[in-house]
Protein backbone atom coordinates (compact mmCIF):
# COMPACT_ATOMS: atom_id res chain seq x y z
CA UNK A 1 0.00 0.00 0.00
CA UNK A 2 1.29 3.43 -0.98
CA UNK A 3 2.10 5.24 2.21
CA UNK A 4 3.65 8.37 3.63
CA UNK A 5 4.33 8.10 7.34
CA UNK A 6 5.20 10.83 9.81
CA UNK A 7 6.40 10.71 13.37
CA UNK A 8 5.49 11.87 15.85
CA UNK A 9 1.84 12.59 15.17
CA UNK A 10 1.56 14.95 18.13
CA UNK A 11 4.28 16.91 19.87
CA UNK A 12 4.29 19.53 22.58
CA UNK A 13 7.62 21.15 23.23
CA UNK A 14 9.18 24.29 24.65
CA UNK A 15 10.82 27.20 22.91
CA UNK A 16 14.38 26.49 21.83
CA UNK A 17 14.41 22.71 22.21
CA UNK A 18 15.56 21.17 18.95
CA UNK A 19 13.24 18.64 17.39
CA UNK A 20 12.95 16.49 14.29
CA UNK A 21 9.83 15.30 12.55
CA UNK A 22 10.47 12.26 10.41
CA UNK A 23 8.85 11.47 7.09
CA UNK A 24 9.13 8.26 5.14
CA UNK A 25 7.56 7.06 1.88
CA UNK A 26 7.41 3.61 0.32
CA UNK A 27 6.68 4.62 -3.27
CA UNK A 28 10.23 5.31 -4.44
CA UNK A 29 9.21 8.84 -5.41
CA UNK A 30 11.95 11.33 -6.12
CA UNK A 31 9.99 14.41 -5.09
CA UNK A 32 9.17 15.09 -1.44
CA UNK A 33 8.09 18.23 0.37
CA UNK A 34 6.93 19.67 3.66
CA UNK A 35 3.90 21.90 4.23
CA UNK A 36 2.45 23.62 7.22
CA UNK A 37 -1.24 24.30 7.65
CA UNK A 38 -2.53 27.26 9.64
CA UNK A 39 -6.10 28.52 10.07
CA UNK A 40 -6.95 31.15 7.50
CA UNK A 41 -3.65 30.67 5.67
CA UNK A 42 -4.13 27.21 4.25
CA UNK A 43 -1.20 24.96 3.42
CA UNK A 44 2.12 26.53 2.59
CA UNK A 45 5.24 24.83 1.37
CA UNK A 46 8.26 24.90 3.68
CA UNK A 47 10.93 22.94 1.78
CA UNK A 48 11.05 20.47 -1.03
CA UNK A 49 13.46 17.94 -2.46
CA UNK A 50 13.73 16.83 -6.06
CA UNK A 51 16.02 13.91 -5.23
CA UNK A 52 18.66 12.66 -2.81
CA UNK A 53 20.93 15.50 -1.67
CA UNK A 54 18.83 18.04 -3.62
CA UNK A 55 16.72 20.35 -1.48
CA UNK A 56 15.34 23.84 -1.89
CA UNK A 57 13.29 26.41 -0.04
CA UNK A 58 9.58 26.74 -0.39
CA UNK A 59 7.50 29.74 0.60
CA UNK A 60 8.06 29.71 4.36
CA UNK A 61 11.49 28.15 5.08
CA UNK A 62 12.59 30.40 7.96
CA UNK A 63 13.33 28.46 11.11
CA UNK A 64 13.39 25.06 9.40
CA UNK A 65 16.01 22.73 7.98
CA UNK A 66 15.70 19.54 5.97
CA UNK A 67 17.95 16.79 4.71
CA UNK A 68 17.59 14.12 2.06
CA UNK A 69 20.24 11.46 2.52
CA UNK A 70 18.03 8.61 1.35
CA UNK A 71 15.28 8.57 -1.20
CA UNK A 72 12.60 7.35 1.19
CA UNK A 73 13.25 9.76 4.08
CA UNK A 74 12.88 13.51 4.35
CA UNK A 75 13.10 14.75 7.95
CA UNK A 76 12.09 18.25 9.00
CA UNK A 77 14.33 19.83 11.62
CA UNK A 78 13.49 22.73 13.89
CA UNK A 79 16.77 23.81 15.45
CA UNK A 80 15.24 26.32 17.86
CA UNK A 81 11.44 26.12 17.77
CA UNK A 82 9.40 29.20 18.54
CA UNK A 83 5.68 29.60 19.32
CA UNK A 84 4.97 30.87 15.78
CA UNK A 85 5.93 27.42 14.53
CA UNK A 86 2.95 25.92 16.29
CA UNK A 87 1.11 24.36 13.37
CA UNK A 88 -0.03 21.21 11.61
CA UNK A 89 2.73 19.81 9.42
CA UNK A 90 2.35 17.55 6.40
CA UNK A 91 4.93 15.64 4.46
CA UNK A 92 4.09 14.90 0.83
CA UNK A 93 5.43 13.07 -2.17
CA UNK A 94 4.58 13.44 -5.81
CA UNK A 95 4.38 10.58 -8.24
CA UNK A 96 2.62 10.30 -11.57
CA UNK A 97 1.51 13.92 -11.06
CA UNK A 98 -0.49 12.88 -8.03
CA UNK A 99 0.25 14.08 -4.53
CA UNK A 100 0.36 11.77 -1.54
CA UNK A 101 0.24 13.28 1.90
CA UNK A 102 1.18 11.95 5.29
CA UNK A 103 -1.28 11.98 8.23
CA UNK A 104 0.14 15.18 9.70
CA UNK A 105 2.08 16.15 12.80
CA UNK A 106 0.46 18.57 15.19
CA UNK A 107 3.20 20.61 16.84
CA UNK A 108 2.69 22.94 19.76
CA UNK A 109 5.57 25.12 20.93
CA UNK A 110 5.09 26.81 24.28
CA UNK B 1 1.84 35.16 -7.83
CA UNK B 2 -0.67 32.35 -7.99
CA UNK B 3 -3.59 32.59 -5.58
CA UNK B 4 -6.28 29.99 -5.07
CA UNK B 5 -9.67 30.83 -3.62
CA UNK B 6 -12.43 28.49 -2.55
CA UNK B 7 -16.02 29.49 -2.09
CA UNK B 8 -17.92 28.91 0.08
CA UNK B 9 -15.73 28.54 3.14
CA UNK B 10 -18.35 26.37 4.80
CA UNK B 11 -21.44 24.58 3.61
CA UNK B 12 -24.13 22.62 5.38
CA UNK B 13 -26.61 20.56 3.36
CA UNK B 14 -29.18 17.84 4.04
CA UNK B 15 -28.34 14.32 2.98
CA UNK B 16 -29.14 13.47 -0.61
CA UNK B 17 -28.51 16.90 -2.10
CA UNK B 18 -26.27 17.46 -5.08
CA UNK B 19 -23.73 20.18 -4.41
CA UNK B 20 -20.98 22.16 -6.08
CA UNK B 21 -17.78 23.41 -4.56
CA UNK B 22 -15.89 26.16 -6.32
CA UNK B 23 -12.21 26.83 -6.78
CA UNK B 24 -10.67 29.74 -8.64
CA UNK B 25 -7.04 30.54 -9.42
CA UNK B 26 -5.42 33.69 -10.69
CA UNK B 27 -2.73 32.33 -13.05
CA UNK B 28 -3.95 30.03 -15.80
CA UNK B 29 -0.45 28.63 -16.44
CA UNK B 30 -0.98 25.53 -14.34
CA UNK B 31 0.34 22.01 -14.79
CA UNK B 32 -2.61 20.33 -13.12
CA UNK B 33 -5.30 20.79 -10.49
CA UNK B 34 -6.09 18.33 -7.76
CA UNK B 35 -8.98 18.05 -5.33
CA UNK B 36 -8.27 16.68 -1.87
CA UNK B 37 -10.37 15.68 1.06
CA UNK B 38 -9.19 16.33 4.62
CA UNK B 39 -10.83 14.69 7.61
CA UNK B 40 -10.27 16.08 11.10
CA UNK B 41 -7.00 14.86 12.57
CA UNK B 42 -6.03 13.12 9.35
CA UNK B 43 -4.02 13.83 6.28
CA UNK B 44 -5.11 14.75 2.80
CA UNK B 45 -6.64 12.20 0.49
CA UNK B 46 -6.46 12.80 -3.23
CA UNK B 47 -9.90 12.68 -4.86
CA UNK B 48 -9.42 13.78 -8.43
CA UNK B 49 -6.55 14.99 -10.55
CA UNK B 50 -7.14 17.03 -13.70
CA UNK B 51 -4.28 17.67 -16.08
CA UNK B 52 -4.15 21.11 -17.65
CA UNK B 53 -5.17 19.63 -21.02
CA UNK B 54 -8.27 17.96 -19.58
CA UNK B 55 -11.71 19.40 -18.98
CA UNK B 56 -13.06 17.03 -16.35
CA UNK B 57 -12.53 13.89 -14.31
CA UNK B 58 -15.03 11.60 -12.66
CA UNK B 59 -14.80 9.14 -9.81
CA UNK B 60 -17.98 7.60 -8.49
CA UNK B 61 -20.26 10.37 -7.24
CA UNK B 62 -17.58 13.00 -7.77
CA UNK B 63 -17.02 15.03 -10.89
CA UNK B 64 -14.42 17.76 -11.21
CA UNK B 65 -14.26 20.21 -14.08
CA UNK B 66 -11.51 22.56 -15.14
CA UNK B 67 -11.77 25.75 -17.17
CA UNK B 68 -8.18 26.89 -17.34
CA UNK B 69 -8.85 30.00 -19.38
CA UNK B 70 -11.22 31.40 -16.79
CA UNK B 71 -9.21 30.07 -13.85
CA UNK B 72 -11.98 27.96 -12.40
CA UNK B 73 -12.65 24.45 -11.23
CA UNK B 74 -15.73 22.93 -9.69
CA UNK B 75 -16.19 19.76 -7.68
CA UNK B 76 -19.64 18.28 -8.04
CA UNK B 77 -20.81 15.80 -5.41
CA UNK B 78 -23.93 13.86 -6.29
CA UNK B 79 -26.37 12.51 -3.74
CA UNK B 80 -24.38 13.69 -0.75
CA UNK B 81 -24.03 11.46 2.32
CA UNK B 82 -23.04 12.17 5.93
CA UNK B 83 -19.77 10.36 5.21
CA UNK B 84 -18.92 13.11 2.74
CA UNK B 85 -18.54 15.56 5.62
CA UNK B 86 -14.99 16.85 5.51
CA UNK B 87 -12.92 19.78 4.33
CA UNK B 88 -12.33 19.85 0.58
CA UNK B 89 -9.20 21.48 -0.74
CA UNK B 90 -8.22 22.30 -4.25
CA UNK B 91 -4.60 22.78 -5.24
CA UNK B 92 -2.86 23.78 -8.44
CA UNK B 93 0.67 22.96 -9.47
CA UNK B 94 2.98 24.70 -11.86
CA UNK B 95 6.16 23.38 -13.41
CA UNK B 96 7.92 23.56 -10.06
CA UNK B 97 5.64 20.81 -8.71
CA UNK B 98 4.68 22.98 -5.78
CA UNK B 99 1.08 22.83 -4.68
CA UNK B 100 -0.70 26.12 -4.16
CA UNK B 101 -3.70 25.37 -1.99
CA UNK B 102 -6.96 27.10 -1.43
CA UNK B 103 -8.12 27.48 2.16
CA UNK B 104 -10.80 24.87 1.68
CA UNK B 105 -14.54 24.38 1.95
CA UNK B 106 -15.76 22.76 5.14
CA UNK B 107 -18.71 20.56 4.21
CA UNK B 108 -21.24 19.14 6.62
CA UNK B 109 -23.90 16.75 5.33
CA UNK B 110 -26.77 16.37 7.74
CA UNK B 111 -28.52 13.02 8.17
mmCIF file of C-alpha atoms in Angstrom:
data_model
loop_
_atom_site.group_PDB
_atom_site.id
_atom_site.type_symbol
_atom_site.label_atom_id
_atom_site.label_comp_id
_atom_site.label_asym_id
_atom_site.label_seq_id
_atom_site.Cartn_x
_atom_site.Cartn_y
_atom_site.Cartn_z
ATOM 1 C CA UNK A 1 0.000 0.000 0.000
ATOM 2 C CA UNK A 2 1.289 3.429 -0.985
ATOM 3 C CA UNK A 3 2.097 5.238 2.207
ATOM 4 C CA UNK A 4 3.648 8.369 3.633
ATOM 5 C CA UNK A 5 4.330 8.101 7.344
ATOM 6 C CA UNK A 6 5.201 10.832 9.807
ATOM 7 C CA UNK A 7 6.401 10.708 13.368
ATOM 8 C CA UNK A 8 5.491 11.872 15.854
ATOM 9 C CA UNK A 9 1.837 12.592 15.174
ATOM 10 C CA UNK A 10 1.558 14.949 18.128
ATOM 11 C CA UNK A 11 4.282 16.913 19.867
ATOM 12 C CA UNK A 12 4.286 19.534 22.578
ATOM 13 C CA UNK A 13 7.619 21.153 23.232
ATOM 14 C CA UNK A 14 9.183 24.295 24.646
ATOM 15 C CA UNK A 15 10.824 27.196 22.909
ATOM 16 C CA UNK A 16 14.380 26.489 21.826
ATOM 17 C CA UNK A 17 14.409 22.715 22.211
ATOM 18 C CA UNK A 18 15.562 21.165 18.954
ATOM 19 C CA UNK A 19 13.243 18.641 17.386
ATOM 20 C CA UNK A 20 12.952 16.490 14.292
ATOM 21 C CA UNK A 21 9.831 15.305 12.550
ATOM 22 C CA UNK A 22 10.470 12.265 10.413
ATOM 23 C CA UNK A 23 8.847 11.469 7.093
ATOM 24 C CA UNK A 24 9.127 8.256 5.140
ATOM 25 C CA UNK A 25 7.562 7.057 1.879
ATOM 26 C CA UNK A 26 7.414 3.613 0.318
ATOM 27 C CA UNK A 27 6.679 4.623 -3.272
ATOM 28 C CA UNK A 28 10.234 5.306 -4.438
ATOM 29 C CA UNK A 29 9.213 8.839 -5.411
ATOM 30 C CA UNK A 30 11.950 11.327 -6.117
ATOM 31 C CA UNK A 31 9.994 14.406 -5.089
ATOM 32 C CA UNK A 32 9.171 15.093 -1.444
ATOM 33 C CA UNK A 33 8.088 18.232 0.370
ATOM 34 C CA UNK A 34 6.926 19.671 3.662
ATOM 35 C CA UNK A 35 3.898 21.897 4.229
ATOM 36 C CA UNK A 36 2.455 23.625 7.215
ATOM 37 C CA UNK A 37 -1.239 24.304 7.655
ATOM 38 C CA UNK A 38 -2.527 27.260 9.640
ATOM 39 C CA UNK A 39 -6.095 28.521 10.072
ATOM 40 C CA UNK A 40 -6.952 31.148 7.497
ATOM 41 C CA UNK A 41 -3.653 30.673 5.670
ATOM 42 C CA UNK A 42 -4.125 27.205 4.247
ATOM 43 C CA UNK A 43 -1.202 24.963 3.424
ATOM 44 C CA UNK A 44 2.121 26.535 2.586
ATOM 45 C CA UNK A 45 5.240 24.830 1.369
ATOM 46 C CA UNK A 46 8.261 24.900 3.684
ATOM 47 C CA UNK A 47 10.926 22.942 1.783
ATOM 48 C CA UNK A 48 11.051 20.469 -1.033
ATOM 49 C CA UNK A 49 13.460 17.939 -2.461
ATOM 50 C CA UNK A 50 13.731 16.827 -6.064
ATOM 51 C CA UNK A 51 16.020 13.911 -5.230
ATOM 52 C CA UNK A 52 18.656 12.663 -2.807
ATOM 53 C CA UNK A 53 20.931 15.504 -1.671
ATOM 54 C CA UNK A 54 18.827 18.042 -3.619
ATOM 55 C CA UNK A 55 16.717 20.349 -1.482
ATOM 56 C CA UNK A 56 15.337 23.838 -1.891
ATOM 57 C CA UNK A 57 13.290 26.413 -0.035
ATOM 58 C CA UNK A 58 9.576 26.741 -0.387
ATOM 59 C CA UNK A 59 7.497 29.742 0.601
ATOM 60 C CA UNK A 60 8.064 29.708 4.363
ATOM 61 C CA UNK A 61 11.490 28.155 5.080
ATOM 62 C CA UNK A 62 12.587 30.403 7.955
ATOM 63 C CA UNK A 63 13.328 28.459 11.111
ATOM 64 C CA UNK A 64 13.389 25.056 9.399
ATOM 65 C CA UNK A 65 16.005 22.729 7.981
ATOM 66 C CA UNK A 66 15.700 19.536 5.971
ATOM 67 C CA UNK A 67 17.949 16.795 4.708
ATOM 68 C CA UNK A 68 17.595 14.120 2.060
ATOM 69 C CA UNK A 69 20.238 11.465 2.516
ATOM 70 C CA UNK A 70 18.031 8.613 1.355
ATOM 71 C CA UNK A 71 15.283 8.574 -1.203
ATOM 72 C CA UNK A 72 12.604 7.347 1.189
ATOM 73 C CA UNK A 73 13.250 9.760 4.083
ATOM 74 C CA UNK A 74 12.879 13.511 4.347
ATOM 75 C CA UNK A 75 13.100 14.750 7.949
ATOM 76 C CA UNK A 76 12.092 18.249 9.005
ATOM 77 C CA UNK A 77 14.328 19.826 11.615
ATOM 78 C CA UNK A 78 13.485 22.734 13.889
ATOM 79 C CA UNK A 79 16.771 23.811 15.453
ATOM 80 C CA UNK A 80 15.242 26.316 17.858
ATOM 81 C CA UNK A 81 11.441 26.119 17.770
ATOM 82 C CA UNK A 82 9.401 29.196 18.538
ATOM 83 C CA UNK A 83 5.683 29.595 19.323
ATOM 84 C CA UNK A 84 4.969 30.867 15.785
ATOM 85 C CA UNK A 85 5.931 27.415 14.526
ATOM 86 C CA UNK A 86 2.950 25.921 16.287
ATOM 87 C CA UNK A 87 1.110 24.357 13.372
ATOM 88 C CA UNK A 88 -0.030 21.214 11.612
ATOM 89 C CA UNK A 89 2.735 19.808 9.423
ATOM 90 C CA UNK A 90 2.354 17.551 6.403
ATOM 91 C CA UNK A 91 4.929 15.641 4.457
ATOM 92 C CA UNK A 92 4.094 14.899 0.833
ATOM 93 C CA UNK A 93 5.433 13.070 -2.174
ATOM 94 C CA UNK A 94 4.576 13.445 -5.813
ATOM 95 C CA UNK A 95 4.383 10.583 -8.244
ATOM 96 C CA UNK A 96 2.619 10.296 -11.571
ATOM 97 C CA UNK A 97 1.505 13.924 -11.060
ATOM 98 C CA UNK A 98 -0.489 12.881 -8.028
ATOM 99 C CA UNK A 99 0.248 14.075 -4.534
ATOM 100 C CA UNK A 100 0.355 11.766 -1.538
ATOM 101 C CA UNK A 101 0.244 13.278 1.903
ATOM 102 C CA UNK A 102 1.180 11.952 5.291
ATOM 103 C CA UNK A 103 -1.278 11.978 8.225
ATOM 104 C CA UNK A 104 0.137 15.175 9.700
ATOM 105 C CA UNK A 105 2.084 16.149 12.800
ATOM 106 C CA UNK A 106 0.459 18.566 15.189
ATOM 107 C CA UNK A 107 3.196 20.609 16.842
ATOM 108 C CA UNK A 108 2.685 22.945 19.763
ATOM 109 C CA UNK A 109 5.571 25.125 20.926
ATOM 110 C CA UNK A 110 5.087 26.814 24.280
ATOM 111 C CA UNK B 1 1.835 35.160 -7.832
ATOM 112 C CA UNK B 2 -0.673 32.345 -7.987
ATOM 113 C CA UNK B 3 -3.586 32.591 -5.579
ATOM 114 C CA UNK B 4 -6.277 29.985 -5.072
ATOM 115 C CA UNK B 5 -9.672 30.833 -3.620
ATOM 116 C CA UNK B 6 -12.425 28.489 -2.548
ATOM 117 C CA UNK B 7 -16.016 29.490 -2.094
ATOM 118 C CA UNK B 8 -17.919 28.910 0.075
ATOM 119 C CA UNK B 9 -15.726 28.539 3.142
ATOM 120 C CA UNK B 10 -18.349 26.369 4.802
ATOM 121 C CA UNK B 11 -21.435 24.584 3.613
ATOM 122 C CA UNK B 12 -24.125 22.616 5.385
ATOM 123 C CA UNK B 13 -26.611 20.558 3.361
ATOM 124 C CA UNK B 14 -29.182 17.836 4.040
ATOM 125 C CA UNK B 15 -28.338 14.320 2.984
ATOM 126 C CA UNK B 16 -29.139 13.469 -0.612
ATOM 127 C CA UNK B 17 -28.514 16.896 -2.096
ATOM 128 C CA UNK B 18 -26.266 17.465 -5.078
ATOM 129 C CA UNK B 19 -23.728 20.177 -4.413
ATOM 130 C CA UNK B 20 -20.985 22.164 -6.081
ATOM 131 C CA UNK B 21 -17.778 23.408 -4.558
ATOM 132 C CA UNK B 22 -15.889 26.159 -6.319
ATOM 133 C CA UNK B 23 -12.215 26.832 -6.776
ATOM 134 C CA UNK B 24 -10.667 29.744 -8.636
ATOM 135 C CA UNK B 25 -7.038 30.536 -9.416
ATOM 136 C CA UNK B 26 -5.420 33.689 -10.695
ATOM 137 C CA UNK B 27 -2.735 32.325 -13.050
ATOM 138 C CA UNK B 28 -3.955 30.028 -15.804
ATOM 139 C CA UNK B 29 -0.445 28.634 -16.438
ATOM 140 C CA UNK B 30 -0.980 25.526 -14.340
ATOM 141 C CA UNK B 31 0.336 22.015 -14.790
ATOM 142 C CA UNK B 32 -2.612 20.329 -13.123
ATOM 143 C CA UNK B 33 -5.304 20.787 -10.494
ATOM 144 C CA UNK B 34 -6.091 18.329 -7.759
ATOM 145 C CA UNK B 35 -8.976 18.048 -5.332
ATOM 146 C CA UNK B 36 -8.273 16.679 -1.869
ATOM 147 C CA UNK B 37 -10.371 15.677 1.057
ATOM 148 C CA UNK B 38 -9.191 16.329 4.621
ATOM 149 C CA UNK B 39 -10.834 14.687 7.607
ATOM 150 C CA UNK B 40 -10.273 16.085 11.105
ATOM 151 C CA UNK B 41 -7.003 14.859 12.565
ATOM 152 C CA UNK B 42 -6.032 13.122 9.354
ATOM 153 C CA UNK B 43 -4.025 13.830 6.278
ATOM 154 C CA UNK B 44 -5.111 14.751 2.800
ATOM 155 C CA UNK B 45 -6.642 12.198 0.488
ATOM 156 C CA UNK B 46 -6.457 12.796 -3.231
ATOM 157 C CA UNK B 47 -9.896 12.679 -4.858
ATOM 158 C CA UNK B 48 -9.423 13.778 -8.428
ATOM 159 C CA UNK B 49 -6.551 14.990 -10.551
ATOM 160 C CA UNK B 50 -7.145 17.034 -13.696
ATOM 161 C CA UNK B 51 -4.284 17.674 -16.077
ATOM 162 C CA UNK B 52 -4.155 21.115 -17.653
ATOM 163 C CA UNK B 53 -5.173 19.633 -21.017
ATOM 164 C CA UNK B 54 -8.273 17.955 -19.576
ATOM 165 C CA UNK B 55 -11.713 19.399 -18.982
ATOM 166 C CA UNK B 56 -13.056 17.035 -16.349
ATOM 167 C CA UNK B 57 -12.527 13.889 -14.308
ATOM 168 C CA UNK B 58 -15.033 11.601 -12.662
ATOM 169 C CA UNK B 59 -14.800 9.143 -9.808
ATOM 170 C CA UNK B 60 -17.981 7.599 -8.492
ATOM 171 C CA UNK B 61 -20.262 10.367 -7.238
ATOM 172 C CA UNK B 62 -17.580 12.995 -7.766
ATOM 173 C CA UNK B 63 -17.024 15.034 -10.887
ATOM 174 C CA UNK B 64 -14.421 17.761 -11.211
ATOM 175 C CA UNK B 65 -14.256 20.208 -14.081
ATOM 176 C CA UNK B 66 -11.514 22.564 -15.136
ATOM 177 C CA UNK B 67 -11.765 25.750 -17.169
ATOM 178 C CA UNK B 68 -8.176 26.886 -17.336
ATOM 179 C CA UNK B 69 -8.848 30.000 -19.382
ATOM 180 C CA UNK B 70 -11.221 31.397 -16.790
ATOM 181 C CA UNK B 71 -9.212 30.071 -13.848
ATOM 182 C CA UNK B 72 -11.981 27.960 -12.401
ATOM 183 C CA UNK B 73 -12.650 24.447 -11.231
ATOM 184 C CA UNK B 74 -15.729 22.926 -9.687
ATOM 185 C CA UNK B 75 -16.193 19.765 -7.676
ATOM 186 C CA UNK B 76 -19.640 18.278 -8.040
ATOM 187 C CA UNK B 77 -20.809 15.801 -5.409
ATOM 188 C CA UNK B 78 -23.930 13.861 -6.293
ATOM 189 C CA UNK B 79 -26.372 12.513 -3.740
ATOM 190 C CA UNK B 80 -24.380 13.686 -0.748
ATOM 191 C CA UNK B 81 -24.032 11.459 2.317
ATOM 192 C CA UNK B 82 -23.036 12.166 5.928
ATOM 193 C CA UNK B 83 -19.768 10.365 5.215
ATOM 194 C CA UNK B 84 -18.918 13.114 2.740
ATOM 195 C CA UNK B 85 -18.541 15.556 5.623
ATOM 196 C CA UNK B 86 -14.987 16.846 5.514
ATOM 197 C CA UNK B 87 -12.922 19.778 4.330
ATOM 198 C CA UNK B 88 -12.333 19.845 0.583
ATOM 199 C CA UNK B 89 -9.203 21.480 -0.743
ATOM 200 C CA UNK B 90 -8.218 22.299 -4.253
ATOM 201 C CA UNK B 91 -4.605 22.783 -5.235
ATOM 202 C CA UNK B 92 -2.861 23.778 -8.437
ATOM 203 C CA UNK B 93 0.666 22.956 -9.474
ATOM 204 C CA UNK B 94 2.979 24.703 -11.859
ATOM 205 C CA UNK B 95 6.164 23.383 -13.410
ATOM 206 C CA UNK B 96 7.919 23.561 -10.060
ATOM 207 C CA UNK B 97 5.645 20.815 -8.714
ATOM 208 C CA UNK B 98 4.676 22.979 -5.776
ATOM 209 C CA UNK B 99 1.078 22.832 -4.684
ATOM 210 C CA UNK B 100 -0.699 26.117 -4.159
ATOM 211 C CA UNK B 101 -3.698 25.373 -1.990
ATOM 212 C CA UNK B 102 -6.959 27.098 -1.426
ATOM 213 C CA UNK B 103 -8.123 27.482 2.164
ATOM 214 C CA UNK B 104 -10.802 24.872 1.684
ATOM 215 C CA UNK B 105 -14.542 24.385 1.950
ATOM 216 C CA UNK B 106 -15.756 22.761 5.143
ATOM 217 C CA UNK B 107 -18.708 20.559 4.212
ATOM 218 C CA UNK B 108 -21.240 19.136 6.619
ATOM 219 C CA UNK B 109 -23.899 16.752 5.331
ATOM 220 C CA UNK B 110 -26.770 16.367 7.740
ATOM 221 C CA UNK B 111 -28.517 13.020 8.173
#
